[in-house]
Amino acid sequence: MDCKLIHVLIVALTAHVINGRVMCPSHPNCVCGGTFAVELNCNIDGRTVKINLLPSTYINIKCENATTLDYSKLPKCANEPNTFKSVSFKDCPLPDTSFNDILRQIGVSKTMSLIFQNAKNLSGYFNRKHFTGLKDLRKLLLSVNGITHLPDNLFMDINNLTWLNIRCNNINLSEELFKPLERLETLEISHNHMTNMSSNLFSHLSLLRKLSLWQSNVTWFSKDFFTGVDVLEELDLSSNGLNELPMTIFKPLRKLKKLTLFSNKFSTLPQNLFSTNEKLETVIILNNDVKIKTLPKNMFGNLSNLKQVYLQRSGVEVVPYDIFVNSSLITNISFAYNDIAVIPESTFNDQINLLELDLSHNNLRSLESKLFSSLVRLEILNLCYNSIEEVSSATFSSLLSLIYLNMEHNNLKIISSDLFSSNKQRMSITLAYNRLDFENKELKNNSWAVTRSSPFAHTYNLRMLNLSHNKFKHSFDDWWINGHENLDISFNSIQYLWGNTKYSIEDGKSNYEEILKKPLKEVWISNNPLNCRCRNFLFIDYLKDNLKSKVIDDTLIHCPIWTREACYLRFIIFISVVTTSVSLSTITLILYFIYKNQINSMIKRRFKYFSRQDNTDQYKNILIKYSENDEEFVLKEILPELKNHKNFNVQTKLVKTNSKDNFIKHFANGSKENDTVVIIFSPNYLTSAYSHVNIKKIRGEMLKTKNTLYVFTDIGPENSIYAFLKEQRDQRTAILWSDPNFWNVLISMLSNGYKKKVRFSPGIDIRSKLNTSLTSSKSKLASNSSFTRLPDWPDVYASSTFAHSQV
Ligand SMILES: *[C@@H]1O[C@H](CO)[C@@H](O)[C@H](O)[C@H]1NC(C)=O
Ligand SMILES: *[C@@H]1O[C@H](CO)[C@@H](O)[C@H](O)[C@H]1NC(C)=O
Ligand SMILES: *[C@@H]1O[C@H](CO)[C@@H](O)[C@H](O)[C@H]1NC(C)=O
Ligand SMILES: *[C@@H]1O[C@H](CO)[C@@H](O)[C@H](O)[C@H]1NC(C)=O
Ligand SMILES: *[C@@H]1O[C@H](CO)[C@@H](O)[C@H](O)[C@H]1NC(C)=O
Ligand SMILES: *[C@@H]1O[C@H](CO)[C@@H](O)[C@H](O)[C@H]1NC(C)=O
Ligand SMILES: *[C@@H]1O[C@H](CO)[C@@H](O)[C@H](O)[C@H]1NC(C)=O
Ligand SMILES: *[C@@H]1O[C@H](CO)[C@@H](O)[C@H](O)[C@H]1NC(C)=O
Ligand SMILES: *[C@@H]1O[C@H](CO)[C@@H](O)[C@H](O)[C@H]1NC(C)=O
Ligand SMILES: *[C@@H]1O[C@H](CO)[C@@H](O)[C@H](O)[C@H]1NC(C)=O
Ligand SMILES: *[C@@H]1O[C@H](CO)[C@@H](O)[C@H](O)[C@H]1NC(C)=O
């Protein structure tokens, strides 16, 4: 109870604020409510009536369930008579009294418009008395079911009406009915059944500007139907069953600006239908139920005020070339949803002011190259849902103002040249759902050569380039670098987003970083078989991270996570591998140059070792020659060691103090071909073998002998010749007993052979070797034998030619 009271108070207050007076009436039959507008729920003799009002503006009275109503029991809605703009009755029964009496009863002194609607069966008939006294009424809407008759004198007392709307079923409209309504400007008769309209129905309505016979089942007009309706500006004959129009029907309508003909059944339209409608601005012919296959010649021609022509869903197949001739103010033309296959080249020749052209949803197969040549102001061109297969830039070259081109859902395969290269404005171009791949196959020298070129290579700064649902296998770099805002290449067969055309090099990351300056706002790439390669990962990440582009549906998400991670690791791995290998090879090179000689000789030795290995399996005969004085040394030091080696068959030969002959014989027959001779060369041996021989000769012999090893053992008295020979010895055939590695060297010499032509390796410092061998002489015999050391060799012996008389 308290709640309700507060509620009522609030409403009262609100009403008070709005009107300066407490509006909500206290009436025994009604409960007041509502927040903004006042709502009264009344119960009048058991019938619910809802009243809804905004002071000075409107009163709506809605009857629920009332086939009869005592209007005198309605509450007073305003304490003092008030002016309302409109009063409406919904689903209420016809009153017995005048509407004027009812309005006074509820407190309305004046209203401009009256609305009486009843969607249920209305019993009774309207008559003149219902409208008496409503001298201020300007607008009247009667929308009722079930009334079949309106008396001729019905509007006699409301002849100042300017606006009349009759939505009644099946009313017999007589000529007399509208006669009093001389001031009528707008007349709407709809939802009616007027199959046959008499010709003089509106002839007195000399001020009528708008006439709608919308959905009135008018199927036939007499040809002078509009006679006398001189100032009519808007005519709507939509949703009638009209299947023809008399040629001269619109002739009287010299002021006609807008004609609407939705949903009729024209199969043809007459010639020169609009020849007198010079003021015509807009023609709308939509949803014709029957195909108008051929439009009449010059249909919209010579109409110097015509601005908009909509002729859609009417089954038009043929458009005459002169349909718009000499009508140069047209801004909007739509022929959408027809069956047009060809539009003649000169159709739009005079349309220099055209802003929007819609030819979508037709059967166009090609576009004449000069079709759009006059449309320099055209902003919107819609060609979607046709069957166009090829276009060339010449077709669009005049469209310098174009901002939107839609060629979706065609069969476009070839765009033969650069499109829109001279357009400066930001355009949106959508070519979705075509067969484009921008590839051109040509037969060259008996083989197919594929050339790829983008018709957008020189098109810059597009707001949108939509190439989705095409047949692209390769991307084109101009998509990314020409400064477009949005790019949609989803639903194609693209594997690599970047790197197919001239700008690119393999994996050329630095490349797009240089070129791709203007960021794309959004990029759609979903549903492409993108390769899980770094090329794609890096490129997309570059778009996202560096250019802050929004990449929609990153299809690389399906790629295994490691493929992505590897890209970033890969660089590091690559760098490390490169660095490592570069430094390794540098080191190797340096080492090579440092140890070049050693390596060479080692390789040679190895080589020889292996090549000799094969025939060293046999025993080797070794003949040891020595001087008598050295016998002890040989027997004690040399023989036992050599005999330890199974491969050697060792013999000894004592060389006695001898003559020159012996010497010669010795060298000539001393050994067999394959025998190796080891000479224990000491001052003793020198004395016994070469007592009379010239030093030069000895050395010559020593160099010449084959299969002979000289073991320099410093046993015996000091001898300068011996020292000389020792110093000048051939490294390949001579070995020092004092060499710490003596046995290893000797055994390997004996095993491998040492003969053949082995070049002298230069650069071996004999002196230093000699010194080393002398200073570090660790001969086993050095301590317990009486071998004397040799003095340092004087430099003078470096010269080979000198006479020797000592020996
Ligand atoms: C309408 O009237 C019928 C009986 O006449 C009644 O049964 C029904 O409840 C009423 N409906 C409303 C909404 O008042
Ligand atoms: C209107 O009345 C007719 C007969 O008078 C009846 O057949 C029809 O159902 C009624 N319609 C409504 C909506 O009450
Ligand atoms: C119509 O309006 C005029 C003045 O505009 C007035 O003289 C005349 O009485 C009005 N007619 C009716 C029926 O109220
Ligand atoms: C309409 O008027 C004609 C003659 O004026 C009459 O023959 C016909 O029956 C009327 N139709 C209706 C539905 O009242
Ligand atoms: C108009 O005519 C159609 C048939 O042509 C019919 O179905 C429809 O009921 C008619 N409308 C009116 C309001 O009589
Ligand atoms: C319409 O009226 C004209 C004469 O006024 C008549 O010739 C024609 O047959 C009528 N048509 C229909 C469909 O009633
Ligand atoms: C256009 O109108 C002019 C006169 O205003 C007329 O001479 C010309 O024949 C008309 N052109 C067409 C195609 O009807
Ligand atoms: C074009 O229309 C103008 C008038 O609007 C007229 O004077 C002119 O003759 C017409 N030209 C043609 C070729 O019909
Ligand atoms: C006519 O085209 C212009 C330019 O596209 C457009 O702005 C305008 O809304 C169109 N007019 C109508 C009535 O569609
Ligand atoms: C065809 O081959 C000839 C020689 O083999 C060559 O000179 C010519 O350029 C080739 N033409 C094309 C189109 O490749
Ligand atoms: C591109 O065109 C297709 C087909 O009309 C559409 O589905 C898609 O949303 C368009 N892309 C963008 C980014 O608007």
Coordinates of N, CA, C and O in Angstrom, one line a residue, residues 574-669:
F574 N 73.3 -20.8 -36.6 CA 73.9 -20.5 -37.9 C 75.2 -19.7 -37.7 O 76.3 -20.0 -38.1
I575 N 75.0 -18.6 -36.9 CA 76.1 -17.7 -36.6 C 77.2 -18.5 -35.9 O 78.4 -18.4 -36.3
S576 N 76.8 -19.3 -34.9 CA 77.9 -20.0 -34.2 C 78.6 -21.0 -35.1 O 79.8 -21.1 -35.1
V577 N 77.8 -21.7 -35.9 CA 78.5 -22.6 -36.8 C 79.4 -21.9 -37.8 O 80.6 -22.3 -37.9
V578 N 79.0 -20.8 -38.3 CA 79.8 -20.1 -39.2 C 81.1 -19.6 -38.5 O 82.2 -19.8 -39.0
T579 N 80.9 -19.0 -37.3 CA 82.0 -18.5 -36.6 C 83.0 -19.6 -36.3 O 84.2 -19.5 -36.6
T580 N 82.5 -20.7 -35.8 CA 83.4 -21.8 -35.5 C 84.1 -22.3 -36.7 O 85.3 -22.5 -36.6
S581 N 83.4 -22.5 -37.8 CA 84.1 -23.1 -38.9 C 85.1 -22.1 -39.5 O 86.2 -22.5 -39.9
V582 N 84.8 -20.8 -39.5 CA 85.7 -19.9 -40.0 C 87.0 -19.9 -39.1 O 88.1 -20.0 -39.6
S583 N 86.8 -19.9 -37.8 CA 88.0 -19.9 -37.0 C 88.8 -21.2 -37.1 O 90.0 -21.1 -37.2
L584 N 88.1 -22.3 -37.2 CA 88.8 -23.6 -37.4 C 89.6 -23.6 -38.6 O 90.8 -23.9 -38.6
S585 N 89.0 -23.1 -39.7 CA 89.8 -23.2 -40.9 C 90.9 -22.2 -40.9 O 92.0 -22.4 -41.5
T586 N 90.7 -21.0 -40.3 CA 91.8 -20.1 -40.1 C 93.0 -20.7 -39.4 O 94.1 -20.7 -39.8
I587 N 92.6 -21.4 -38.3 CA 93.7 -22.0 -37.5 C 94.4 -23.1 -38.3 O 95.6 -23.1 -38.4
T588 N 93.6 -23.9 -39.0 CA 94.1 -24.9 -39.8 C 95.1 -24.3 -40.9 O 96.2 -24.8 -41.1
L589 N 94.7 -23.2 -41.5 CA 95.5 -22.6 -42.5 C 96.8 -22.1 -41.9 O 97.9 -22.4 -42.4
I590 N 96.7 -21.5 -40.8 CA 97.9 -20.9 -40.1 C 98.8 -22.1 -39.8 O 100.0 -22.1 -40.1
L591 N 98.2 -23.1 -39.2 CA 99.1 -24.3 -38.8 C 99.7 -24.9 -40.0 O 100.9 -25.3 -40.0
Y592 N 98.9 -24.9 -41.1 CA 99.5 -25.5 -42.3 C 100.7 -24.7 -42.8 O 101.7 -25.3 -43.1
F593 N 100.6 -23.4 -42.8 CA 101.7 -22.6 -43.3 C 102.9 -22.7 -42.4 O 104.0 -22.7 -42.8
I594 N 102.6 -22.8 -41.1 CA 103.7 -22.9 -40.1 C 104.4 -24.3 -40.3 O 105.7 -24.4 -40.4
Y595 N 103.7 -25.3 -40.4 CA 104.3 -26.7 -40.4 C 104.2 -27.3 -41.8 O 104.1 -28.5 -41.9
K596 N 104.2 -26.5 -42.8 CA 104.0 -26.9 -44.1 C 105.0 -28.0 -44.5 O 104.7 -29.1 -44.9
N597 N 106.3 -27.8 -44.2 CA 107.3 -28.7 -44.6 C 107.2 -30.0 -43.9 O 107.3 -31.1 -44.5
Q598 N 107.0 -29.9 -42.6 CA 106.9 -31.1 -41.8 C 105.8 -32.0 -42.3 O 105.9 -33.2 -42.5
I599 N 104.7 -31.3 -42.6 CA 103.5 -32.0 -43.0 C 103.8 -32.7 -44.3 O 103.5 -33.9 -44.5
N600 N 104.4 -31.9 -45.2 CA 104.7 -32.5 -46.6 C 105.6 -33.8 -46.4 O 105.2 -34.8 -46.9
S601 N 106.6 -33.6 -45.6 CA 107.5 -34.8 -45.5 C 106.9 -35.9 -44.8 O 107.0 -37.1 -45.1
M602 N 106.0 -35.6 -43.8 CA 105.4 -36.6 -43.1 C 104.5 -37.4 -44.0 O 104.4 -38.6 -44.0
I603 N 103.7 -36.6 -44.8 CA 102.8 -37.3 -45.8 C 103.6 -38.2 -46.7 O 103.2 -39.3 -46.9
K604 N 104.8 -37.7 -47.2 CA 105.6 -38.5 -48.1 C 106.1 -39.7 -47.4 O 106.0 -40.8 -47.9
R605 N 106.5 -39.5 -46.2 CA 107.0 -40.7 -45.4 C 105.9 -41.7 -45.3 O 106.1 -42.9 -45.5
R606 N 104.8 -41.2 -44.9 CA 103.6 -42.1 -44.7 C 103.4 -42.9 -46.0 O 103.2 -44.1 -46.0
F607 N 103.4 -42.0 -47.0 CA 103.1 -42.6 -48.3 C 104.1 -43.8 -48.6 O 103.7 -44.8 -49.0
K608 N 105.3 -43.4 -48.4 CA 106.4 -44.4 -48.7 C 106.2 -45.6 -47.8 O 106.3 -46.8 -48.2
Y609 N 105.9 -45.3 -46.5 CA 105.8 -46.4 -45.6 C 104.8 -47.4 -46.1 O 105.0 -48.6 -46.2
F610 N 103.6 -46.8 -46.6 CA 102.6 -47.7 -47.0 C 103.0 -48.4 -48.3 O 102.7 -49.6 -48.5
S611 N 103.6 -47.7 -49.2 CA 103.9 -48.3 -50.5 C 105.0 -49.4 -50.3 O 105.1 -50.3 -51.1
R612 N 105.8 -49.3 -49.3 CA 106.9 -50.2 -49.1 C 106.4 -51.4 -48.3 O 106.9 -52.5 -48.4
Q613 N 105.4 -51.1 -47.4 CA 104.9 -52.1 -46.5 C 104.7 -53.5 -47.2 O 105.1 -54.5 -46.7
D614 N 104.2 -53.4 -48.4 CA 103.9 -54.6 -49.1 C 105.0 -55.6 -49.3 O 104.9 -56.8 -49.1
N615 N 106.2 -55.1 -49.7 CA 107.3 -56.0 -50.0 C 108.4 -56.1 -48.9 O 109.5 -56.4 -49.1
T616 N 108.0 -55.7 -47.7 CA 108.9 -55.8 -46.6 C 108.7 -57.1 -45.7 O 109.3 -57.2 -44.7
D617 N 107.9 -57.9 -46.2 CA 107.6 -59.1 -45.4 C 108.8 -60.1 -45.4 O 109.0 -60.8 -44.5
Q618 N 109.5 -60.0 -46.5 CA 110.6 -61.0 -46.5 C 111.8 -60.6 -45.6 O 111.8 -59.5 -45.1
Y619 N 112.7 -61.5 -45.4 CA 113.9 -61.3 -44.6 C 114.8 -60.3 -45.3 O 114.8 -60.2 -46.5
K620 N 115.5 -59.5 -44.5 CA 116.4 -58.6 -45.1 C 117.8 -59.1 -44.8 O 118.1 -59.4 -43.6
N621 N 118.7 -59.1 -45.8 CA 120.1 -59.4 -45.5 C 120.8 -58.2 -45.2 O 120.7 -57.2 -45.9
I622 N 121.4 -58.2 -44.0 CA 122.2 -57.1 -43.6 C 123.7 -57.5 -43.4 O 124.0 -58.4 -42.8
L623 N 124.5 -56.7 -44.1 CA 125.9 -57.0 -44.0 C 126.6 -55.9 -43.3 O 126.4 -54.7 -43.6
I624 N 127.2 -56.2 -42.2 CA 127.9 -55.2 -41.4 C 129.4 -55.2 -41.7 O 130.0 -56.2 -41.6
K625 N 129.8 -54.0 -42.1 CA 131.3 -53.9 -42.4 C 131.9 -53.0 -41.3 O 131.3 -52.0 -40.9
Y626 N 133.0 -53.4 -40.8 CA 133.7 -52.7 -39.8 C 135.2 -52.9 -39.8 O 135.7 -53.8 -40.5
S627 N 135.8 -52.0 -39.2 CA 137.3 -52.1 -39.1 C 137.7 -53.0 -38.0 O 136.9 -53.2 -37.0
E628 N 138.8 -53.5 -38.1 CA 139.3 -54.5 -37.1 C 139.3 -53.9 -35.7 O 138.9 -54.6 -34.8
N629 N 139.6 -52.6 -35.6 CA 139.7 -52.0 -34.3 C 138.3 -51.8 -33.7 O 138.2 -51.6 -32.5
D630 N 137.3 -51.9 -34.5 CA 136.0 -51.7 -34.0 C 135.3 -53.0 -33.7 O 134.1 -52.9 -33.4
E631 N 135.9 -54.1 -33.8 CA 135.2 -55.4 -33.7 C 134.5 -55.5 -32.4 O 133.3 -56.0 -32.3
E632 N 135.2 -55.1 -31.3 CA 134.6 -55.2 -30.0 C 133.3 -54.5 -29.9 O 132.3 -55.0 -29.4
F633 N 133.3 -53.2 -30.5 CA 132.1 -52.4 -30.5 C 131.0 -53.1 -31.2 O 129.8 -53.1 -30.8
V634 N 131.3 -53.6 -32.4 CA 130.3 -54.3 -33.2 C 129.7 -55.5 -32.5 O 128.5 -55.6 -32.4
L635 N 130.6 -56.3 -32.0 CA 130.1 -57.5 -31.4 C 129.3 -57.2 -30.1 O 128.3 -57.9 -29.8
K636 N 129.7 -56.2 -29.4 CA 129.0 -55.9 -28.2 C 127.8 -55.1 -28.3 O 126.7 -55.3 -27.7
E637 N 127.8 -54.1 -29.2 CA 126.7 -53.1 -29.2 C 125.8 -53.3 -30.4 O 124.6 -53.2 -30.3
I638 N 126.3 -53.6 -31.6 CA 125.5 -53.6 -32.8 C 124.8 -55.0 -33.0 O 123.6 -55.0 -33.1
L639 N 125.6 -56.0 -33.1 CA 125.1 -57.3 -33.5 C 124.0 -57.8 -32.6 O 122.9 -58.2 -33.1
P640 N 124.1 -57.8 -31.2 CA 123.0 -58.3 -30.4 C 121.7 -57.6 -30.7 O 120.7 -58.3 -30.8
E641 N 121.8 -56.3 -30.8 CA 120.5 -55.6 -31.0 C 119.9 -56.0 -32.3 O 118.7 -56.2 -32.4
L642 N 120.7 -56.0 -33.4 CA 120.2 -56.3 -34.7 C 119.6 -57.7 -34.8 O 118.6 -58.0 -35.4
K643 N 120.3 -58.6 -34.1 CA 119.8 -60.0 -34.2 C 118.5 -60.2 -33.4 O 117.8 -61.2 -33.6
N644 N 118.2 -59.3 -32.5 CA 116.9 -59.3 -31.9 C 115.7 -59.2 -32.9 O 114.6 -59.6 -32.6
H645 N 116.0 -58.6 -34.0 CA 115.0 -58.4 -35.0 C 114.9 -59.6 -35.9 O 115.8 -59.9 -36.6
K646 N 113.7 -60.2 -35.9 CA 113.6 -61.5 -36.6 C 113.7 -61.3 -38.1 O 114.1 -62.1 -38.8
N647 N 113.4 -60.1 -38.5 CA 113.3 -59.9 -40.0 C 114.7 -59.7 -40.6 O 114.8 -59.6 -41.8
F648 N 115.6 -59.5 -39.7 CA 117.0 -59.2 -40.3 C 117.9 -60.5 -40.2 O 117.9 -61.2 -39.2
N649 N 118.5 -60.7 -41.3 CA 119.5 -61.7 -41.4 C 120.9 -61.1 -41.4 O 121.3 -60.5 -42.5
V650 N 121.5 -61.1 -40.3 CA 122.7 -60.2 -40.2 C 124.0 -61.0 -40.4 O 124.2 -62.1 -39.9
Q651 N 124.9 -60.5 -41.3 CA 126.2 -61.0 -41.4 C 127.2 -60.0 -41.1 O 126.9 -58.8 -41.2
T652 N 128.4 -60.3 -40.8 CA 129.5 -59.3 -40.6 C 130.6 -59.5 -41.5 O 130.9 -60.6 -42.0
K653 N 131.3 -58.4 -41.8 CA 132.5 -58.5 -42.6 C 133.6 -57.6 -42.1 O 133.3 -56.4 -41.9
L654 N 134.7 -58.1 -41.9 CA 135.8 -57.3 -41.4 C 136.5 -56.7 -42.5 O 136.9 -57.3 -43.5
V655 N 136.8 -55.4 -42.4 CA 137.5 -54.7 -43.4 C 138.9 -54.5 -42.9 O 139.2 -53.8 -42.0
K656 N 139.9 -55.1 -43.6 CA 141.3 -55.0 -43.2 C 141.9 -53.8 -43.8 O 141.4 -53.2 -44.7
T657 N 143.0 -53.4 -43.2 CA 143.8 -52.3 -43.8 C 144.2 -52.7 -45.2 O 144.8 -53.8 -45.4
N658 N 143.9 -51.9 -46.1 CA 143.9 -52.4 -47.4 C 144.4 -51.4 -48.5 O 144.7 -50.2 -48.2
S659 N 144.5 -51.9 -49.6 CA 145.0 -51.1 -50.7 C 143.8 -50.4 -51.4 O 142.6 -50.6 -51.0
K660 N 144.1 -49.6 -52.4 CA 143.0 -48.9 -53.1 C 142.2 -49.9 -53.9 O 141.0 -49.8 -54.0
D661 N 142.9 -51.0 -54.4 CA 142.1 -52.0 -55.1 C 141.0 -52.7 -54.3 O 139.9 -52.8 -54.7
N662 N 141.4 -53.0 -53.1 CA 140.5 -53.6 -52.2 C 139.2 -52.6 -52.0 O 138.1 -53.1 -52.0
F663 N 139.6 -51.4 -51.9 CA 138.6 -50.4 -51.7 C 137.6 -50.4 -52.8 O 136.4 -50.4 -52.7
I664 N 138.1 -50.4 -54.1 CA 137.3 -50.4 -55.2 C 136.4 -51.6 -55.3 O 135.2 -51.6 -55.5
K665 N 137.1 -52.8 -55.1 CA 136.4 -54.1 -55.1 C 135.3 -54.1 -54.1 O 134.2 -54.5 -54.3
H666 N 135.7 -53.5 -53.0 CA 134.7 -53.5 -51.9 C 133.4 -52.8 -52.3 O 132.3 -53.3 -52.1
F667 N 133.6 -51.7 -53.0 CA 132.4 -51.0 -53.4 C 131.7 -51.6 -54.6 O 130.5 -51.5 -54.7
A668 N 132.5 -52.3 -55.4 CA 131.9 -52.8 -56.6 C 131.2 -54.1 -56.3 O 130.1 -54.3 -56.7
N669 N 131.8 -55.0 -55.5 CA 131.2 -56.3 -55.4 C 130.8 -56.7 -53.9 O 130.5 -57.8 -53.6

